[in-house]
Amino acid sequence: MIAVIASIVLLGNCASTVSANLKPQQPQSLLQQVIPKPTGNNGYEEYLMACDIVRAARNTWLFDATPQRFEETIAAFEVQPPKGLTKELLEEWEMDRPSLEEYQRAKKYRHWSVLQLRREAFAGAGKALDVLNRGNKKPVFDPRPNFNLETLFPEYAQMKALAKLAVTGAYVAFAEGRSKQGTQYLCDAIILGNNISDGVLIARLVGVAIQSIGFAAIEKHLSNLSSLDARELESLAPQLIGSTPMVLKSIDKEFKFMDSSLDEIFNSAVEMDYFSNSEETTIADESANQFLAGMSPAQEQQLISLCRVKLKRHHALMR
């Protein structure tokens, strides 16, 4: 037994040494994570490609940067902490203080105009909007055939950033008198939000947020729109309201996900021990945990069946 333990320790040390000598790997692209085998027939693939471009540019902070914010960052960094702070309060003060990177960035760009900042942002990631436009011209559907409790959605944060990039591109285009292009960028952002809204509930929420970003930008640029631009926006209406409401599709998929997850919840040791692992465990929580842990397989199936019946009732009510 001792020899086995020694061998494991030795192997662990060797593995650590090898790992330390390896160069850090680049993070896997969103396209590789979500769709390992693209088909070219799903606009969601272009969405992921566009998100990868935005992520690689590492300049999303430029999308809403202003000279005033840079001045505020500089002032907040250079101010000295109040005297007499305890160690704990000083640590909290330091946590609220801008980072050195943010300070150096603010010093570099403090005298740039908003238009210069938006042009800088667009120059770094603008090609993502061409990819987004291509995706919007294809059928779009979530590539995941099924969801479970471990399913991740790493692309959603970047999709919101992509929508903000579209607003940035529109700002530059309108400032340069290219209203048709600016309108197209905003239309593409709204279509993106609409197309991802028929997934599970989190997809619906992200889609609504993206559409809100696009519509807010349209309101700001109303005076920049020509009659042709207005007609282009008007042409979106059938696509947005002409089919089954996205919220109903989202409800259907959310309930399907919940239904398919019931067995996993009850069969997972991690989920069964949820209450006892909580930092705010109460007597009621402990009792529930003991009750669940003491159930026979037949009782578990009976409880799962009861949960399914209630889920279907709630689903019917929400439909």
mmCIF file of C-alpha atoms in Angstrom:
data_model
loop_
_atom_site.group_PDB
_atom_site.id
_atom_site.type_symbol
_atom_site.label_atom_id
_atom_site.label_comp_id
_atom_site.label_asym_id
_atom_site.label_seq_id
_atom_site.Cartn_x
_atom_site.Cartn_y
_atom_site.Cartn_z
ATOM 1 C CA MET A 1 0.000 0.000 0.000
ATOM 2 C CA ILE A 2 2.825 2.394 0.909
ATOM 3 C CA ALA A 3 4.513 1.626 -2.401
ATOM 4 C CA VAL A 4 1.325 2.456 -4.282
ATOM 5 C CA ILE A 5 0.952 5.790 -2.462
ATOM 6 C CA ALA A 6 4.601 6.624 -3.107
ATOM 7 C CA SER A 7 4.161 5.860 -6.789
ATOM 8 C CA ILE A 8 1.116 8.132 -6.992
ATOM 9 C CA VAL A 9 2.985 10.970 -5.267
ATOM 10 C CA LEU A 10 5.975 10.501 -7.580
ATOM 11 C CA LEU A 11 3.782 10.510 -10.662
ATOM 12 C CA GLY A 12 1.994 13.601 -9.393
ATOM 13 C CA ASN A 13 5.279 15.433 -8.907
ATOM 14 C CA CYS A 14 6.437 14.442 -12.394
ATOM 15 C CA ALA A 15 3.172 15.617 -13.902
ATOM 16 C CA SER A 16 3.471 18.935 -12.078
ATOM 17 C CA THR A 17 7.001 19.423 -13.391
ATOM 18 C CA VAL A 18 5.949 18.658 -16.949
ATOM 19 C CA SER A 19 2.943 20.982 -16.680
ATOM 20 C CA ALA A 20 5.114 23.803 -15.379
ATOM 21 C CA ASN A 21 7.384 23.490 -18.403
ATOM 22 C CA LEU A 22 4.544 23.588 -20.909
ATOM 23 C CA LYS A 23 3.634 26.892 -22.525
ATOM 24 C CA PRO A 24 0.147 28.176 -21.606
ATOM 25 C CA GLN A 25 -2.352 27.162 -24.251
ATOM 26 C CA GLN A 26 -4.598 29.645 -26.010
ATOM 27 C CA PRO A 27 -8.224 29.437 -24.852
ATOM 28 C CA GLN A 28 -10.376 27.304 -27.102
ATOM 29 C CA SER A 29 -12.480 29.339 -29.514
ATOM 30 C CA LEU A 30 -16.201 29.619 -28.855
ATOM 31 C CA LEU A 31 -16.872 27.963 -32.201
ATOM 32 C CA GLN A 32 -14.776 24.943 -31.171
ATOM 33 C CA GLN A 33 -16.452 24.770 -27.769
ATOM 34 C CA VAL A 34 -20.036 24.978 -28.967
ATOM 35 C CA ILE A 35 -19.884 23.527 -32.503
ATOM 36 C CA PRO A 36 -16.832 21.257 -32.875
ATOM 37 C CA LYS A 37 -17.986 20.211 -36.371
ATOM 38 C CA PRO A 38 -19.489 23.210 -38.215
ATOM 39 C CA THR A 39 -21.730 22.484 -41.189
ATOM 40 C CA GLY A 40 -21.962 25.937 -42.748
ATOM 41 C CA ASN A 41 -25.760 25.692 -42.695
ATOM 42 C CA ASN A 42 -26.429 27.379 -39.356
ATOM 43 C CA GLY A 43 -26.004 31.114 -38.857
ATOM 44 C CA TYR A 44 -25.188 30.402 -35.202
ATOM 45 C CA GLU A 45 -21.755 29.348 -36.446
ATOM 46 C CA GLU A 46 -21.143 32.841 -37.831
ATOM 47 C CA TYR A 47 -22.344 34.310 -34.553
ATOM 48 C CA LEU A 48 -19.703 32.303 -32.712
ATOM 49 C CA MET A 49 -17.019 33.285 -35.231
ATOM 50 C CA ALA A 50 -17.952 36.941 -34.765
ATOM 51 C CA CYS A 51 -17.814 36.531 -30.987
ATOM 52 C CA ASP A 52 -14.343 35.017 -31.290
ATOM 53 C CA ILE A 53 -13.191 38.080 -33.243
ATOM 54 C CA VAL A 54 -14.554 40.397 -30.544
ATOM 55 C CA ARG A 55 -12.946 38.361 -27.776
ATOM 56 C CA ALA A 56 -9.577 38.284 -29.548
ATOM 57 C CA ALA A 57 -9.606 42.069 -30.029
ATOM 58 C CA ARG A 58 -9.672 42.579 -26.234
ATOM 59 C CA ASN A 59 -10.982 46.123 -26.601
ATOM 60 C CA THR A 60 -14.597 45.950 -25.448
ATOM 61 C CA TRP A 61 -13.803 48.627 -22.854
ATOM 62 C CA LEU A 62 -13.572 51.085 -25.773
ATOM 63 C CA PHE A 63 -17.199 50.526 -26.808
ATOM 64 C CA ASP A 64 -18.577 52.965 -24.222
ATOM 65 C CA ALA A 65 -15.420 54.836 -23.190
ATOM 66 C CA THR A 66 -15.525 58.639 -22.904
ATOM 67 C CA PRO A 67 -12.919 61.290 -22.031
ATOM 68 C CA GLN A 68 -14.922 62.124 -18.901
ATOM 69 C CA ARG A 69 -14.713 58.535 -17.663
ATOM 70 C CA PHE A 70 -10.978 58.530 -18.253
ATOM 71 C CA GLU A 71 -10.618 61.698 -16.173
ATOM 72 C CA GLU A 72 -12.671 60.092 -13.404
ATOM 73 C CA THR A 73 -10.462 56.996 -13.537
ATOM 74 C CA ILE A 74 -7.292 59.082 -13.284
ATOM 75 C CA ALA A 75 -8.655 61.070 -10.343
ATOM 76 C CA ALA A 76 -9.812 57.925 -8.528
ATOM 77 C CA PHE A 77 -6.418 56.263 -8.964
ATOM 78 C CA GLU A 78 -4.326 59.260 -7.894
ATOM 79 C CA VAL A 79 -6.315 60.143 -4.773
ATOM 80 C CA GLN A 80 -4.711 59.062 -1.502
ATOM 81 C CA PRO A 81 -6.588 56.859 0.977
ATOM 82 C CA PRO A 82 -8.105 58.594 4.014
ATOM 83 C CA LYS A 83 -5.907 58.541 7.099
ATOM 84 C CA GLY A 84 -6.676 56.276 10.003
ATOM 85 C CA LEU A 85 -8.228 53.417 8.040
ATOM 86 C CA THR A 86 -8.013 49.968 9.548
ATOM 87 C CA LYS A 87 -6.290 47.234 7.561
ATOM 88 C CA GLU A 88 -9.643 45.800 6.496
ATOM 89 C CA LEU A 89 -11.031 49.165 5.379
ATOM 90 C CA LEU A 90 -7.808 49.955 3.538
ATOM 91 C CA GLU A 91 -8.090 46.658 1.648
ATOM 92 C CA GLU A 92 -11.679 47.512 0.689
ATOM 93 C CA TRP A 93 -10.570 50.971 -0.451
ATOM 94 C CA GLU A 94 -7.848 49.425 -2.624
ATOM 95 C CA MET A 95 -10.347 46.996 -4.151
ATOM 96 C CA ASP A 96 -12.577 49.888 -5.243
ATOM 97 C CA ARG A 97 -9.641 51.769 -6.708
ATOM 98 C CA PRO A 98 -9.030 51.513 -10.499
ATOM 99 C CA SER A 99 -6.278 49.096 -11.482
ATOM 100 C CA LEU A 100 -2.893 50.245 -12.758
ATOM 101 C CA GLU A 101 -3.858 48.993 -16.224
ATOM 102 C CA GLU A 102 -7.039 51.081 -16.187
ATOM 103 C CA TYR A 103 -5.065 54.108 -15.011
ATOM 104 C CA GLN A 104 -2.435 53.767 -17.734
ATOM 105 C CA ARG A 105 -5.154 53.287 -20.328
ATOM 106 C CA ALA A 106 -6.954 56.415 -19.138
ATOM 107 C CA LYS A 107 -3.733 58.443 -19.305
ATOM 108 C CA LYS A 108 -3.199 57.300 -22.890
ATOM 109 C CA TYR A 109 -6.698 58.057 -24.184
ATOM 110 C CA ARG A 110 -7.835 60.955 -21.977
ATOM 111 C CA HIS A 111 -7.553 63.539 -24.770
ATOM 112 C CA TRP A 112 -9.223 61.455 -27.475
ATOM 113 C CA SER A 113 -12.692 62.451 -28.666
ATOM 114 C CA VAL A 114 -15.590 60.004 -28.436
ATOM 115 C CA LEU A 115 -15.498 59.539 -32.202
ATOM 116 C CA GLN A 116 -11.778 58.741 -32.114
ATOM 117 C CA LEU A 117 -12.392 56.178 -29.378
ATOM 118 C CA ARG A 118 -15.214 54.541 -31.328
ATOM 119 C CA ARG A 119 -13.102 54.426 -34.470
ATOM 120 C CA GLU A 120 -10.303 52.780 -32.507
ATOM 121 C CA ALA A 121 -12.724 50.166 -31.185
ATOM 122 C CA PHE A 122 -14.180 49.506 -34.617
ATOM 123 C CA ALA A 123 -10.740 49.201 -36.211
ATOM 124 C CA GLY A 124 -9.869 46.417 -33.785
ATOM 125 C CA ALA A 125 -13.007 44.295 -34.089
ATOM 126 C CA GLY A 126 -15.173 45.746 -36.861
ATOM 127 C CA LYS A 127 -14.780 42.788 -39.207
ATOM 128 C CA ALA A 128 -16.900 40.785 -36.757
ATOM 129 C CA LEU A 129 -19.939 42.718 -37.986
ATOM 130 C CA ASP A 130 -19.471 41.421 -41.534
ATOM 131 C CA VAL A 131 -19.499 37.887 -40.135
ATOM 132 C CA LEU A 132 -22.602 38.682 -38.076
ATOM 133 C CA ASN A 133 -24.366 39.942 -41.196
ATOM 134 C CA ARG A 134 -23.573 36.688 -43.025
ATOM 135 C CA GLY A 135 -25.000 34.690 -40.152
ATOM 136 C CA ASN A 136 -28.217 36.693 -40.160
ATOM 137 C CA LYS A 137 -28.823 35.655 -43.774
ATOM 138 C CA LYS A 138 -28.907 31.960 -42.839
ATOM 139 C CA PRO A 139 -31.317 29.861 -40.798
ATOM 140 C CA VAL A 140 -30.303 30.189 -37.147
ATOM 141 C CA PHE A 141 -30.882 27.626 -34.405
ATOM 142 C CA ASP A 142 -29.138 26.629 -31.200
ATOM 143 C CA PRO A 143 -26.744 23.821 -32.178
ATOM 144 C CA ARG A 144 -27.117 21.977 -28.884
ATOM 145 C CA PRO A 145 -29.533 19.070 -29.381
ATOM 146 C CA ASN A 146 -30.051 18.685 -25.639
ATOM 147 C CA PHE A 147 -29.356 20.529 -22.395
ATOM 148 C CA ASN A 148 -28.464 19.244 -18.953
ATOM 149 C CA LEU A 149 -27.343 20.681 -15.629
ATOM 150 C CA GLU A 150 -23.740 20.895 -16.810
ATOM 151 C CA THR A 151 -24.474 22.676 -20.105
ATOM 152 C CA LEU A 152 -22.587 25.961 -20.383
ATOM 153 C CA PHE A 153 -23.373 28.941 -22.586
ATOM 154 C CA PRO A 154 -19.984 30.663 -22.892
ATOM 155 C CA GLU A 155 -21.012 32.671 -25.937
ATOM 156 C CA TYR A 156 -23.772 34.781 -24.390
ATOM 157 C CA ALA A 157 -21.529 37.394 -22.766
ATOM 158 C CA GLN A 158 -19.645 37.842 -26.032
ATOM 159 C CA MET A 159 -22.918 38.120 -27.965
ATOM 160 C CA LYS A 160 -23.839 41.134 -25.852
ATOM 161 C CA ALA A 161 -20.401 42.574 -26.599
ATOM 162 C CA LEU A 162 -21.048 41.911 -30.291
ATOM 163 C CA ALA A 163 -24.266 43.939 -30.077
ATOM 164 C CA LYS A 164 -22.361 46.791 -28.436
ATOM 165 C CA LEU A 165 -19.815 46.601 -31.248
ATOM 166 C CA ALA A 166 -22.678 46.992 -33.732
ATOM 167 C CA VAL A 167 -23.738 50.149 -31.886
ATOM 168 C CA THR A 168 -20.125 51.357 -32.002
ATOM 169 C CA GLY A 169 -19.936 50.695 -35.739
ATOM 170 C CA ALA A 170 -23.227 52.525 -36.252
ATOM 171 C CA TYR A 171 -21.930 55.551 -34.323
ATOM 172 C CA VAL A 172 -18.897 55.754 -36.597
ATOM 173 C CA ALA A 173 -20.929 55.188 -39.767
ATOM 174 C CA PHE A 174 -23.516 57.856 -38.932
ATOM 175 C CA ALA A 175 -20.756 60.318 -37.994
ATOM 176 C CA GLU A 176 -19.176 59.750 -41.397
ATOM 177 C CA GLY A 177 -22.452 60.177 -43.279
ATOM 178 C CA ARG A 178 -22.872 56.465 -44.060
ATOM 179 C CA SER A 179 -26.375 56.156 -42.667
ATOM 180 C CA LYS A 180 -27.236 53.053 -44.702
ATOM 181 C CA GLN A 181 -24.324 51.154 -43.179
ATOM 182 C CA GLY A 182 -25.083 52.441 -39.697
ATOM 183 C CA THR A 183 -28.693 51.327 -40.022
ATOM 184 C CA GLN A 184 -27.579 47.892 -41.210
ATOM 185 C CA TYR A 185 -25.357 47.443 -38.161
ATOM 186 C CA LEU A 186 -28.261 48.215 -35.830
ATOM 187 C CA CYS A 187 -30.618 45.940 -37.771
ATOM 188 C CA ASP A 188 -28.093 43.123 -37.499
ATOM 189 C CA ALA A 189 -27.882 43.578 -33.722
ATOM 190 C CA ILE A 190 -31.666 43.393 -33.380
ATOM 191 C CA ILE A 191 -31.863 40.311 -35.619
ATOM 192 C CA LEU A 192 -29.129 38.666 -33.533
ATOM 193 C CA GLY A 193 -31.136 39.245 -30.359
ATOM 194 C CA ASN A 194 -34.292 37.907 -31.969
ATOM 195 C CA ASN A 195 -32.648 34.808 -33.412
ATOM 196 C CA ILE A 196 -31.158 33.585 -30.136
ATOM 197 C CA SER A 197 -34.302 34.283 -28.088
ATOM 198 C CA ASP A 198 -35.999 30.944 -28.730
ATOM 199 C CA GLY A 199 -33.577 28.970 -26.544
ATOM 200 C CA VAL A 200 -33.898 28.255 -22.830
ATOM 201 C CA LEU A 201 -34.763 31.084 -20.461
ATOM 202 C CA ILE A 202 -31.219 32.462 -20.249
ATOM 203 C CA ALA A 203 -31.122 32.691 -24.052
ATOM 204 C CA ARG A 204 -34.385 34.624 -24.002
ATOM 205 C CA LEU A 205 -33.033 37.073 -21.422
ATOM 206 C CA VAL A 206 -29.811 37.641 -23.353
ATOM 207 C CA GLY A 207 -31.750 38.074 -26.592
ATOM 208 C CA VAL A 208 -34.012 40.704 -25.029
ATOM 209 C CA ALA A 209 -30.969 42.530 -23.635
ATOM 210 C CA ILE A 210 -29.336 42.562 -27.070
ATOM 211 C CA GLN A 211 -32.486 43.870 -28.742
ATOM 212 C CA SER A 212 -32.731 46.578 -26.090
ATOM 213 C CA ILE A 213 -29.182 47.662 -26.929
ATOM 214 C CA GLY A 214 -30.106 47.907 -30.603
ATOM 215 C CA PHE A 215 -33.402 49.749 -30.115
ATOM 216 C CA ALA A 216 -31.828 52.235 -27.687
ATOM 217 C CA ALA A 217 -29.198 53.061 -30.315
ATOM 218 C CA ILE A 218 -31.886 53.528 -32.975
ATOM 219 C CA GLU A 219 -33.644 56.034 -30.721
ATOM 220 C CA LYS A 220 -30.405 57.996 -30.321
ATOM 221 C CA HIS A 221 -29.821 58.079 -34.077
ATOM 222 C CA LEU A 222 -33.353 58.881 -35.251
ATOM 223 C CA SER A 223 -32.227 62.259 -36.553
ATOM 224 C CA ASN A 224 -29.529 60.547 -38.641
ATOM 225 C CA LEU A 225 -31.941 58.245 -40.475
ATOM 226 C CA SER A 226 -33.036 58.877 -44.038
ATOM 227 C CA SER A 227 -36.426 57.760 -45.344
ATOM 228 C CA LEU A 228 -34.729 54.735 -46.914
ATOM 229 C CA ASP A 229 -33.116 53.883 -43.569
ATOM 230 C CA ALA A 230 -36.512 54.108 -41.883
ATOM 231 C CA ARG A 231 -37.969 51.696 -44.442
ATOM 232 C CA GLU A 232 -35.098 49.292 -43.768
ATOM 233 C CA LEU A 233 -35.944 49.322 -40.078
ATOM 234 C CA GLU A 234 -39.630 48.922 -40.862
ATOM 235 C CA SER A 235 -38.858 45.815 -42.906
ATOM 236 C CA LEU A 236 -37.726 44.101 -39.695
ATOM 237 C CA ALA A 237 -41.242 44.104 -38.268
ATOM 238 C CA PRO A 238 -42.527 40.936 -40.016
ATOM 239 C CA GLN A 239 -39.486 38.979 -38.857
ATOM 240 C CA LEU A 240 -39.866 40.175 -35.271
ATOM 241 C CA ILE A 241 -43.626 39.723 -34.842
ATOM 242 C CA GLY A 242 -44.760 37.534 -37.719
ATOM 243 C CA SER A 243 -44.073 34.107 -36.211
ATOM 244 C CA THR A 244 -44.759 32.293 -32.953
ATOM 245 C CA PRO A 245 -43.710 34.610 -30.098
ATOM 246 C CA MET A 246 -40.161 33.778 -29.075
ATOM 247 C CA VAL A 247 -41.116 33.804 -25.414
ATOM 248 C CA LEU A 248 -43.410 30.800 -25.996
ATOM 249 C CA LYS A 249 -40.613 28.882 -27.712
ATOM 250 C CA SER A 250 -38.341 29.771 -24.816
ATOM 251 C CA ILE A 251 -40.883 28.531 -22.275
ATOM 252 C CA ASP A 252 -41.234 25.244 -24.163
ATOM 253 C CA LYS A 253 -37.472 24.656 -24.210
ATOM 254 C CA GLU A 254 -37.050 25.680 -20.578
ATOM 255 C CA PHE A 255 -39.673 23.186 -19.434
ATOM 256 C CA LYS A 256 -38.168 20.512 -21.667
ATOM 257 C CA PHE A 257 -34.793 21.180 -20.043
ATOM 258 C CA MET A 258 -36.293 21.023 -16.541
ATOM 259 C CA ASP A 259 -38.123 17.796 -17.327
ATOM 260 C CA SER A 260 -35.030 16.103 -18.747
ATOM 261 C CA SER A 261 -32.968 17.204 -15.736
ATOM 262 C CA LEU A 262 -35.151 15.650 -13.040
ATOM 263 C CA ASP A 263 -33.510 12.219 -13.190
ATOM 264 C CA GLU A 264 -30.070 13.802 -13.227
ATOM 265 C CA ILE A 265 -30.872 15.868 -10.137
ATOM 266 C CA PHE A 266 -32.007 12.885 -8.118
ATOM 267 C CA ASN A 267 -29.307 10.526 -9.363
ATOM 268 C CA SER A 268 -26.406 12.914 -8.852
ATOM 269 C CA ALA A 269 -24.565 12.570 -5.568
ATOM 270 C CA VAL A 270 -23.514 16.206 -5.793
ATOM 271 C CA GLU A 271 -27.074 17.439 -6.176
ATOM 272 C CA MET A 272 -28.370 15.112 -3.477
ATOM 273 C CA ASP A 273 -25.845 16.637 -1.047
ATOM 274 C CA TYR A 274 -26.732 20.200 -2.002
ATOM 275 C CA PHE A 275 -28.317 21.212 1.274
ATOM 276 C CA SER A 276 -25.518 19.948 3.520
ATOM 277 C CA ASN A 277 -22.931 21.795 1.397
ATOM 278 C CA SER A 278 -24.736 25.123 1.681
ATOM 279 C CA GLU A 279 -23.088 27.791 3.830
ATOM 280 C CA GLU A 280 -26.527 28.771 5.149
ATOM 281 C CA THR A 281 -27.776 25.298 6.021
ATOM 282 C CA THR A 282 -30.863 25.322 8.237
ATOM 283 C CA ILE A 283 -32.551 22.560 10.202
ATOM 284 C CA ALA A 284 -35.177 22.348 7.458
ATOM 285 C CA ASP A 285 -32.441 21.972 4.839
ATOM 286 C CA GLU A 286 -30.787 19.170 6.797
ATOM 287 C CA SER A 287 -34.116 17.416 7.208
ATOM 288 C CA ALA A 288 -34.774 17.669 3.486
ATOM 289 C CA ASN A 289 -31.318 16.294 2.731
ATOM 290 C CA GLN A 290 -31.803 13.370 5.100
ATOM 291 C CA PHE A 291 -35.215 12.673 3.611
ATOM 292 C CA LEU A 292 -33.878 12.631 0.049
ATOM 293 C CA ALA A 293 -30.846 10.544 0.955
ATOM 294 C CA GLY A 294 -33.027 7.960 2.682
ATOM 295 C CA MET A 295 -35.419 7.435 -0.208
ATOM 296 C CA SER A 296 -35.611 4.091 -1.935
ATOM 297 C CA PRO A 297 -35.279 3.926 -5.755
ATOM 298 C CA ALA A 298 -39.030 3.370 -6.022
ATOM 299 C CA GLN A 299 -39.746 6.415 -3.859
ATOM 300 C CA GLU A 300 -37.354 8.510 -5.938
ATOM 301 C CA GLN A 301 -39.138 7.533 -9.137
ATOM 302 C CA GLN A 302 -42.487 8.288 -7.538
ATOM 303 C CA LEU A 303 -41.282 11.756 -6.515
ATOM 304 C CA ILE A 304 -39.797 12.387 -9.970
ATOM 305 C CA SER A 305 -43.103 11.399 -11.575
ATOM 306 C CA LEU A 306 -44.962 13.780 -9.263
ATOM 307 C CA CYS A 307 -42.551 16.589 -10.178
ATOM 308 C CA ARG A 308 -43.123 15.896 -13.871
ATOM 309 C CA VAL A 309 -46.885 16.135 -13.428
ATOM 310 C CA LYS A 310 -46.536 19.496 -11.676
ATOM 311 C CA LEU A 311 -44.110 20.745 -14.337
ATOM 312 C CA LYS A 312 -46.588 19.896 -17.075
ATOM 313 C CA ARG A 313 -49.348 21.727 -15.219
ATOM 314 C CA HIS A 314 -47.207 24.844 -14.829
ATOM 315 C CA HIS A 315 -46.163 24.599 -18.471
ATOM 316 C CA ALA A 316 -49.782 24.454 -19.587
ATOM 317 C CA LEU A 317 -50.666 27.467 -17.431
ATOM 318 C CA MET A 318 -47.806 29.552 -18.842
ATOM 319 C CA ARG A 319 -48.740 28.643 -22.417
#
